[in-house]
Coordinates of C-alpha atoms and ligand atoms in Angstrom, one line a residue:
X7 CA 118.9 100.2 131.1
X8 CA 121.7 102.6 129.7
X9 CA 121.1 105.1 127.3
X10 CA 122.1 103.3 123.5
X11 CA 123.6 105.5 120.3
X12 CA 123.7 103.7 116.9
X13 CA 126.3 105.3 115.1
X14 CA 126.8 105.8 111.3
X15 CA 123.4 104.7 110.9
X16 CA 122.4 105.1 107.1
X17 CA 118.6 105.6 107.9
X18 CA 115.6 104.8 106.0
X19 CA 112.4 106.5 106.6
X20 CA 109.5 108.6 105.5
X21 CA 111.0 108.4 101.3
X22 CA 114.3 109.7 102.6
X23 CA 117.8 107.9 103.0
X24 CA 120.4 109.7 104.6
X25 CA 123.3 109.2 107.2
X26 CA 123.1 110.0 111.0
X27 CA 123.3 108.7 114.6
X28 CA 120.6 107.6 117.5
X29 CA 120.8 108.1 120.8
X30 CA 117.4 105.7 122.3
X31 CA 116.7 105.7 125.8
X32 CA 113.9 104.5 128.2
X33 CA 112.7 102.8 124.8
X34 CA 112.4 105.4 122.9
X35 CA 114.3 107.8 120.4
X36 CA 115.7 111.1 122.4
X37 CA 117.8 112.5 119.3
X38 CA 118.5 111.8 115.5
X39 CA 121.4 114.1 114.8
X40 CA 124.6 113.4 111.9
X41 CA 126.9 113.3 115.0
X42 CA 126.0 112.7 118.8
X43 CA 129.1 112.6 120.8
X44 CA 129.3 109.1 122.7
X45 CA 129.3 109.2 126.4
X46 CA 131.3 106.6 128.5
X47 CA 127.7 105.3 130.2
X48 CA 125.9 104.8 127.1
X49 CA 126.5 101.6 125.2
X50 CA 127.3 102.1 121.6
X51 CA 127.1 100.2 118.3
X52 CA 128.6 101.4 115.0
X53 CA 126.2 100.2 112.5
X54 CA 128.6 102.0 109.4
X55 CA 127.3 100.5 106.3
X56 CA 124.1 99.1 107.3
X57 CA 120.6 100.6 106.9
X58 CA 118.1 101.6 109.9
X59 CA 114.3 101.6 109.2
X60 CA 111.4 101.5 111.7
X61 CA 110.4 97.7 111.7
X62 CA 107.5 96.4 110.5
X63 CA 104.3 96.3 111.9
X64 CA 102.4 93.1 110.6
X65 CA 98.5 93.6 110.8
X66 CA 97.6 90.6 109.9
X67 CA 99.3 87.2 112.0
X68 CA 97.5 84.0 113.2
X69 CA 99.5 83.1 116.1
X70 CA 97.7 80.0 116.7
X71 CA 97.0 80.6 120.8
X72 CA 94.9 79.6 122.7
X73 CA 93.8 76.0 121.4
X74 CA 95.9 75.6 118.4
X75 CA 99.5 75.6 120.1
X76 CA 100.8 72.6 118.5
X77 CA 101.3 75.1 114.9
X78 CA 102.5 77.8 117.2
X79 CA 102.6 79.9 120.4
X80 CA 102.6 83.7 120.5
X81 CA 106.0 83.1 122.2
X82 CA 107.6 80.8 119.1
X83 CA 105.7 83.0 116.2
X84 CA 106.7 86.6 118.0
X85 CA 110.1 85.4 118.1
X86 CA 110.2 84.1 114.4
X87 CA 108.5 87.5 113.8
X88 CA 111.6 89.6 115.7
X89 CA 114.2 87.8 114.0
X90 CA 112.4 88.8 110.4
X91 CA 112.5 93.0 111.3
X92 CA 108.7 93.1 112.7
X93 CA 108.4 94.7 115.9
X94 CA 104.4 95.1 116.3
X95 CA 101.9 92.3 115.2
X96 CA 98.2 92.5 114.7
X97 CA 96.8 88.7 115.6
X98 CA 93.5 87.4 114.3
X99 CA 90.3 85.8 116.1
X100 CA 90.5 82.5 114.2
X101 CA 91.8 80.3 117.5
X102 CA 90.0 78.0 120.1
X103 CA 88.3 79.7 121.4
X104 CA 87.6 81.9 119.0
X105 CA 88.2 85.6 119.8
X106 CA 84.6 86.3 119.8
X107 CA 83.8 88.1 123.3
X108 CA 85.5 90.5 125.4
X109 CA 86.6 88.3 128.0
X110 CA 88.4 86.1 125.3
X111 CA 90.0 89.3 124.3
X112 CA 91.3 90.3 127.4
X113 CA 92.7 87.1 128.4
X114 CA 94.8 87.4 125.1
X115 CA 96.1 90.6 125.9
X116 CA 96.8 89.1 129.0
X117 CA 98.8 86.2 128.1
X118 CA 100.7 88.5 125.0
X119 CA 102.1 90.3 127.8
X120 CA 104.1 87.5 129.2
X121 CA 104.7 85.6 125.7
X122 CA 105.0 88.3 122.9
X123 CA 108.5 89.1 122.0
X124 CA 107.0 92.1 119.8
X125 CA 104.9 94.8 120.0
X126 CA 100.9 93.2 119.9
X127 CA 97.3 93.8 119.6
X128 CA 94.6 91.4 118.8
X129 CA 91.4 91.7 116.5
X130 CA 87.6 91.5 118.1
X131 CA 86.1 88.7 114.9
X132 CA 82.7 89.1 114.7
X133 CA 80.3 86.4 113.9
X134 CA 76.5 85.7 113.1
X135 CA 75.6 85.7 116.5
X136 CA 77.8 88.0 118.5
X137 CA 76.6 91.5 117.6
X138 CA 75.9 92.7 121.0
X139 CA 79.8 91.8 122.1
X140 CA 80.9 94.1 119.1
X141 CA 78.6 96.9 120.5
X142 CA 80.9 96.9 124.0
X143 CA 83.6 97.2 122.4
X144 CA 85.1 100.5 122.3
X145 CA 87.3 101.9 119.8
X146 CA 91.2 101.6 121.5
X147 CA 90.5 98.1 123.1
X148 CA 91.3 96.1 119.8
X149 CA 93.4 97.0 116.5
X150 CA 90.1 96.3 114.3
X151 CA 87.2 94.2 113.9
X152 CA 87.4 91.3 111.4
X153 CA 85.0 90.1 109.3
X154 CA 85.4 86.5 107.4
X155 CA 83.0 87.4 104.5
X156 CA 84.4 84.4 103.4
X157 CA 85.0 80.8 105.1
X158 CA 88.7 79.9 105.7
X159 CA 90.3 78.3 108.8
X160 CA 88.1 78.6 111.6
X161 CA 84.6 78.3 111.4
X162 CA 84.3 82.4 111.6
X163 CA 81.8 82.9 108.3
X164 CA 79.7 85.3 108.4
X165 CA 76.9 85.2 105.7
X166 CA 74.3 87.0 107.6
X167 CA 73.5 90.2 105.7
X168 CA 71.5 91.8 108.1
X169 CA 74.5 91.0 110.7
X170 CA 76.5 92.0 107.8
X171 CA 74.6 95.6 107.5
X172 CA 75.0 96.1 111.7
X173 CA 78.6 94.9 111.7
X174 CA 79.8 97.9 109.1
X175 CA 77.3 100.6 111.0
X176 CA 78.1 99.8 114.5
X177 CA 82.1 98.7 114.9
X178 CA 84.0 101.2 116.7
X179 CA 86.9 101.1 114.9
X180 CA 88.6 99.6 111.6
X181 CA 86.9 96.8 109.7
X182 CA 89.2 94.2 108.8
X183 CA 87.8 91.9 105.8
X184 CA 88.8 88.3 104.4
X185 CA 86.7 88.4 100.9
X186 CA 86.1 85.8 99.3
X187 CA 82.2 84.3 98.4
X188 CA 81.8 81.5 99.5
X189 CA 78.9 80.2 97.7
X190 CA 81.1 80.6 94.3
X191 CA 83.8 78.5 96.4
X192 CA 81.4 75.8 96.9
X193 CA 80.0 75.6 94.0
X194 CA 83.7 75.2 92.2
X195 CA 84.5 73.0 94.7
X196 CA 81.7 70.3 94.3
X197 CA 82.7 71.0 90.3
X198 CA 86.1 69.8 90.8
X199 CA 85.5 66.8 92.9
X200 CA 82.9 66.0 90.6
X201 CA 85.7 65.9 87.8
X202 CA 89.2 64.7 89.9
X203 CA 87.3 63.0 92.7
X204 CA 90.3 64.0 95.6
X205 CA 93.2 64.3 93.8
X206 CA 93.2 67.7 92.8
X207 CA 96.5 68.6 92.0
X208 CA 97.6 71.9 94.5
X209 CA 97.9 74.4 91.6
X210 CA 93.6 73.9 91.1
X211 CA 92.9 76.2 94.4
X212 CA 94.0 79.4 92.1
X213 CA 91.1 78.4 90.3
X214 CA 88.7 77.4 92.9
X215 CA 89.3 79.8 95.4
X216 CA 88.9 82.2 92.2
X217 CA 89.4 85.7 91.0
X218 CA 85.5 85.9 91.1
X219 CA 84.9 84.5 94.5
X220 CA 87.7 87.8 95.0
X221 CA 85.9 90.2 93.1
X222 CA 81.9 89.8 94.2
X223 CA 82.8 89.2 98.1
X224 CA 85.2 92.7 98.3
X225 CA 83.0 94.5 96.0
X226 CA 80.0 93.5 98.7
X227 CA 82.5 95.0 101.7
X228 CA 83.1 98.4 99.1
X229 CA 79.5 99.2 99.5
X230 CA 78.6 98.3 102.6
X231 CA 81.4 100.7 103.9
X232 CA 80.3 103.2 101.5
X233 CA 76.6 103.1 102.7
X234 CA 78.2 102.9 106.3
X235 CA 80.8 105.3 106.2
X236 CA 82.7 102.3 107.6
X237 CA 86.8 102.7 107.8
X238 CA 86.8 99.4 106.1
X239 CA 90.7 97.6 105.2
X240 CA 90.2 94.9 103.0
X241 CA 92.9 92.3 103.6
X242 CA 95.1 89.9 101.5
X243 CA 93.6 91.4 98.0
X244 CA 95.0 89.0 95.5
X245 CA 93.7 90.4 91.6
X246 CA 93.9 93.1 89.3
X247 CA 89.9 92.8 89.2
X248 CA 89.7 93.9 92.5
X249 CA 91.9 97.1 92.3
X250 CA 89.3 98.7 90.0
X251 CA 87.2 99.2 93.7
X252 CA 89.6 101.1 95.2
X253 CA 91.3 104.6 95.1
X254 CA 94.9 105.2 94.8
X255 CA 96.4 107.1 97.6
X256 CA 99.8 108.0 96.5
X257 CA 101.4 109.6 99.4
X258 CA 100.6 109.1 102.9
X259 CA 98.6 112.4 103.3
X260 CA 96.4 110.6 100.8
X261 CA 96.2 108.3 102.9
X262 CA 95.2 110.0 105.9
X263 CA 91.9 111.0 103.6
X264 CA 91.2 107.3 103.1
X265 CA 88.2 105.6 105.2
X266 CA 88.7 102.0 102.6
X267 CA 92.2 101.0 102.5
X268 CA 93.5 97.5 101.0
X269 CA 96.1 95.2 102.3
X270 CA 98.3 93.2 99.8
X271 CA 100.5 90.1 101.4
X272 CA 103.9 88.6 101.3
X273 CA 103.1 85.6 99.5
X274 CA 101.0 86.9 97.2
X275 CA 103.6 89.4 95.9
X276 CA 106.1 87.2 96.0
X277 CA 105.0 84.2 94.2
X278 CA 102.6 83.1 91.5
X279 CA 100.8 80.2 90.1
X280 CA 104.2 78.8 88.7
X281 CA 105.5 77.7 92.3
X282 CA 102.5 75.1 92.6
X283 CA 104.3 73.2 91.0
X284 CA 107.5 72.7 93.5
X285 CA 105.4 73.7 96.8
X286 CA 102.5 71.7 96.1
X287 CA 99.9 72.8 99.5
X288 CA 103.1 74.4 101.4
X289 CA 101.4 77.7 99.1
X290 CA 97.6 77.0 99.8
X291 CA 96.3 79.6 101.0
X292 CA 93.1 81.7 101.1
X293 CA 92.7 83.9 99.2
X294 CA 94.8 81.7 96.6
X295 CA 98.4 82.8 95.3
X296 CA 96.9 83.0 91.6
X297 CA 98.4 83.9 88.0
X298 CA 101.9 86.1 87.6
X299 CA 99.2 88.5 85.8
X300 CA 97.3 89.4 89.1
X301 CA 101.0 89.0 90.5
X302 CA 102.5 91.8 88.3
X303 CA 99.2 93.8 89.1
X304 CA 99.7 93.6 92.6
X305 CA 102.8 94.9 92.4
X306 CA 101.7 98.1 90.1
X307 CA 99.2 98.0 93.2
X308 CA 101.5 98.6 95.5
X309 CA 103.3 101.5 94.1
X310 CA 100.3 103.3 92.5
X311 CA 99.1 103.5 96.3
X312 CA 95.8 101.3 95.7
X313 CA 97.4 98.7 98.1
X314 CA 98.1 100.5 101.1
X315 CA 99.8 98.1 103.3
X316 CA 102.3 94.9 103.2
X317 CA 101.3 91.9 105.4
X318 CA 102.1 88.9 105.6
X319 CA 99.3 86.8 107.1
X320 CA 101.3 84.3 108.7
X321 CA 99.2 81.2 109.0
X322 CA 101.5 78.4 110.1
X323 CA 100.4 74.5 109.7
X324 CA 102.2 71.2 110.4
X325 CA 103.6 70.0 107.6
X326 CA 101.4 66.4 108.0
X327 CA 98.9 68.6 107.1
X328 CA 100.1 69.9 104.2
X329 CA 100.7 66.5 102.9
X330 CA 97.1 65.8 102.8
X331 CA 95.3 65.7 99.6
X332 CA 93.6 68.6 98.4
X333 CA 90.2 68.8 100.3
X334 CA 91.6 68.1 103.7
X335 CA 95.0 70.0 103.2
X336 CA 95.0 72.9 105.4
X337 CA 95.2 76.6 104.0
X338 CA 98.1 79.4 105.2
X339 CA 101.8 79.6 105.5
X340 CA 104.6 80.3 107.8
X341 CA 105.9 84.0 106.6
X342 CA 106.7 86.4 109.4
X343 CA 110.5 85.5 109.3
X344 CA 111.4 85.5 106.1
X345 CA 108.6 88.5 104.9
X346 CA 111.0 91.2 104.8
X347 CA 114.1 90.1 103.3
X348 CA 111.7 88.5 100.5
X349 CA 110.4 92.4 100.7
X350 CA 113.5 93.6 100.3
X351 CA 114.6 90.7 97.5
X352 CA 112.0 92.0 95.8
X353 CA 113.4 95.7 96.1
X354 CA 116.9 94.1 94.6
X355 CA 114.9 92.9 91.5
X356 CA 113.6 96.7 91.2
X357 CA 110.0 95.7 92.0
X358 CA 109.7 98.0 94.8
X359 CA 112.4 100.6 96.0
X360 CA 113.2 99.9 99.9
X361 CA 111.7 103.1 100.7
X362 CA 108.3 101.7 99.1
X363 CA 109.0 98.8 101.3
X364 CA 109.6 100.7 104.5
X365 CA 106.2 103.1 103.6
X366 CA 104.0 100.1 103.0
X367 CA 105.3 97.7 106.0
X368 CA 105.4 100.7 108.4
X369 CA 104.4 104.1 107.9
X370 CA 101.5 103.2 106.3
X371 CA 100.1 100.6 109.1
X372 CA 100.6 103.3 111.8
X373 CA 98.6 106.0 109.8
X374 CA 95.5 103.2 109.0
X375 CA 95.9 101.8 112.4
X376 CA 96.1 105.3 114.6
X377 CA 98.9 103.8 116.3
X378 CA 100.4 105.8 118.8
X379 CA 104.4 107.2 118.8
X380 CA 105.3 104.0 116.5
X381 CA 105.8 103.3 112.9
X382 CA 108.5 106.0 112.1
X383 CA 111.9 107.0 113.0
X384 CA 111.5 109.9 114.6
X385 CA 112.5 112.0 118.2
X386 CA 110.1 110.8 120.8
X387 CA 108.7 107.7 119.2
X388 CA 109.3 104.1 120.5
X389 CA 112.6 103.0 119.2
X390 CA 111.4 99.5 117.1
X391 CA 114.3 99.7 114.7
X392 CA 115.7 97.1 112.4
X393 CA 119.7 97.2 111.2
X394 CA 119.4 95.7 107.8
X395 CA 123.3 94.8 106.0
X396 CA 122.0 95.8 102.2
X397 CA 125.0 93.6 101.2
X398 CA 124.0 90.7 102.9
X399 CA 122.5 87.7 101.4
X400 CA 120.6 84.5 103.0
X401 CA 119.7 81.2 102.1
X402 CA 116.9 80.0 103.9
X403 CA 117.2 76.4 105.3
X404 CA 115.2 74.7 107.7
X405 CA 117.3 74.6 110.4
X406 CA 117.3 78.1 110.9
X407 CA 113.5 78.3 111.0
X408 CA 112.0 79.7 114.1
X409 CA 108.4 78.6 113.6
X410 CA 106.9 75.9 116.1
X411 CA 105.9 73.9 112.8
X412 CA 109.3 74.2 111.6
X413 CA 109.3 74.7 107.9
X414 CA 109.5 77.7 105.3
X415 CA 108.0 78.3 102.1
X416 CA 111.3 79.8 101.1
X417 CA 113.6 77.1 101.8
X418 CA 115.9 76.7 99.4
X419 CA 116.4 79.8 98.4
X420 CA 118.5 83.0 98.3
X421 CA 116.8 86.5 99.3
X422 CA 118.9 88.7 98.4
X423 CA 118.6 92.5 98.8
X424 CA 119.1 92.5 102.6
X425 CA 119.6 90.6 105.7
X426 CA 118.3 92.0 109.2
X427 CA 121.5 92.1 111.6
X428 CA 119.9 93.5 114.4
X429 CA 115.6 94.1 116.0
X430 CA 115.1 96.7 118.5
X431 CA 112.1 96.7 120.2
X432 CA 111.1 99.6 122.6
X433 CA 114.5 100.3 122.6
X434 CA 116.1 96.5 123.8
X435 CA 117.8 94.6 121.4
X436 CA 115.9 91.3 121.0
X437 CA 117.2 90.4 118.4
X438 CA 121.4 90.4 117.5
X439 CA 121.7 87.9 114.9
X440 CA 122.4 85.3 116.8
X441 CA 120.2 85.1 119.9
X442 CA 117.2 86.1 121.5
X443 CA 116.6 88.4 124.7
X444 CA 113.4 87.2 126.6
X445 CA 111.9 90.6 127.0
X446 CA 108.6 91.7 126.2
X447 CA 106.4 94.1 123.9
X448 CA 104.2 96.5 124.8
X449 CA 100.6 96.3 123.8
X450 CA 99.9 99.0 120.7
X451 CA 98.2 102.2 121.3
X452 CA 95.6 103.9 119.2
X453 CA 94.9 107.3 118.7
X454 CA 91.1 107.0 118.6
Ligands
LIG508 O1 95.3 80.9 104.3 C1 94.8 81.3 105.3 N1 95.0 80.8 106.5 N2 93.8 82.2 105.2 C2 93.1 82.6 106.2 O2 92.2 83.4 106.0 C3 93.2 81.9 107.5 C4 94.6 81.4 107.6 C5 94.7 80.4 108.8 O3 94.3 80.8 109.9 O4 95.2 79.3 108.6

């Protein structure tokens, strides 16, 4: 592959904006410099006007493969995922089979490097029964552990707290958790049917799935890692109850320091209770999008450095499903397309500035993570770059959507704020705008 120079790049990284060029070969970036004189071998694209910024790395995706294929494929959901800006994906255990030994974790790895249009690692999930799995692992061989310390999709749950007490002292590397208490979930659950029977109007799961099912399960993971010294990452956190658990880490030094981190998502930031109303179950999802309060809190989250890390936890279902009543609708959306223009829609509105964007969806995910040579734009790394055109709005409609289940929680609208033009990853351009190269990511390295 010849060398490649992005000129008149205006580029976005580590709280800085400021204009230079990019010479990327063998995948990754030789030399930033304001002016690198073209050669006639290298190709060259002028990207005047538009922004660069390292692309996001999404540690939280359900991909849907092996045994769920008919909601997605790594090869649909990567793609989708490419032509939104992310360039590395973090996928979680939740499939059939579940993710639950070594060899099912190698055989992912194994079928990611002929599907995966992005960068990829996979989470080890740990169960009830599977503790002596988790002790083989070793530190580098998946992205984390994760824990369901509460039921969702998948029947992953686990409730044991003795397991509970080995999983935090004995995982070799980052503890990924879904809290939410279950028995509080249950008990609202059977309170509800009791009152609507099964037609529990969509809006009801911020309530069921509730701020105190939230607050008891991630305050159980707090402590555990604290008696543990566990490096604990509590996903999808979705109220202002829970940030009182955590410390703010305002810089990414701060971060460094950190051994319990928090993970705030798409969705969650980026609607609130109100949008029940028009997306009925398209927005179920667990933990639940819950009231512009926790909303509003989440945001403050986000730039006070409590919330580490944007994610999206894509979760695609068929849209049959979702038209299901309440009980047997299934829970999760379709995001990783769409995640960082509605990021960077939320930057237009002045929520977060695009450098806060860039920090949370990338710098901060290769600090937690230990990635190696990615998550920056800087001389020697792998060159996973997105263009963005600042100027460029887009209306989402479902016949652009990429997803295998072929629908959007943002249909209809306008993101403004930013439109990606362009995804490099390790240096190819897979993504131009308009069509897809077939060439494939790289599994992630740690530094461990
Ligand atoms: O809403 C969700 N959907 N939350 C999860 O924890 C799982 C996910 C899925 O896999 O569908």
């Amino acid at each position: 592959m010849k060398p490649l120079l992005l000129t008149n790049a205006l580029i976005i990284n580590e709280d800085l904006r400021y204009p230079a060029d990019i010479l990327i070969d063998k995948g990754r970036i030789q030399k930033i410099a304001s002016l690198i004189p073209s050669r006639t071998e290298w190709q060259v694209i002028d990207v005047r006007g538009k922004w660069v910024i390292p692309g996001m790395i999404d540690d939280q995706v359900h991909f849907r493969e092996p045994g769920l294929t008919h909601k997605g494929t790594i090869a649909s959901e990567s793609a989708a995922a490419v032509m939104g800006g992310i360039t590395s994906f973090m996928e979680m255990p939740n499939v059939t089979p579940p993710t639950t030994t070594l060899q099912a974790l190698r055989e992912k790895f194994q079928r990611a490097s002929h599907s995966s249009l992005a960068n990829y690692s996979f989470y080890f999930g740990a169960t009830n029964d599977n503790l002596d799995e988790l002790k083989a692992l070793t530190a580098s061989q998946a992205c984390g552990v994760k824990v369901f310390m509460g039921a969702s999709t998948g029947n992953m749950l686990v409730d044991d707290e003795q397991i509970l007490e080995s999983i935090f002292a004995n995982a070799p590397c980052l503890v990924a958790t879904h809290c939410e208490h279950t028995p509080t979930i249950k008990h609202n659950e059977e309170t509800w049917r009791a009152r609507l029977g099964d037609a529990i109007p969509a809006g009801e799961h911020a309530a069921i799935r509730s701020v105190d099912a939230c607050l008891t399960s991630s305050h159980q993971a707090v402590s555990l890692a604290k008696k543990h010294r566990t490096r604990l990452h509590v996903l999808h956190i979705t109220t202002a109850d829970e940030l009182a658990l955590f410390d703010a880490a305002p810089t990414l030094e701060a971060l460094r320091q950190k051994t319990i981190t928090t993970e705030a998502c798409v969705h969650h930031l980026f609607f609130n209770y109100d949008d029940y109303e028009m997306l009925g179950h398209k927005l179920k999802c667990n933990p639940s999008v819950k009231s512009s309060f926790h909303q509003e809190a989440l945001w403050r989250g986000v730039n006070e450095g409590i919330i580490d890390v944007i994610a999206t936890d894509h979760a695609p279902h068929l849209l049959e499903e979702k038209q299901n009543d309440y009980f047997a609708a299934p829970s999760g959306l379709p995001l990783v397309q769409h995640a960082l223009p509605a990021l960077l829609d939320m930057s237009s509105r002045g929520i977060f500035t695009p450098e806060m964007v860039v920090r949370k969806t990338s710098h901060a995910v290769a600090e937690r993570f230990q990635l190696k040579d990615r998550g920056y734009i800087r001389e020697g790394y792998w060159a996973d770059l997105v263009v963005i055109d600042p100027f460029s709005h887009q209306q989402i409609i479902r016949e652009d959507v990429a997803y295998k289940c072929g629908w959007s929680p943002f249909e209809g609208r306008i993101l403004s704020g930013g439109a990606v033009d362009m995804t490099l990853v390790n240096g190819h351009v897979i993504w131009n705008g308009r069509t897809i190269q077939q060439k494939y990511g790289l599994p992630l390295e740690f530094c461990r």
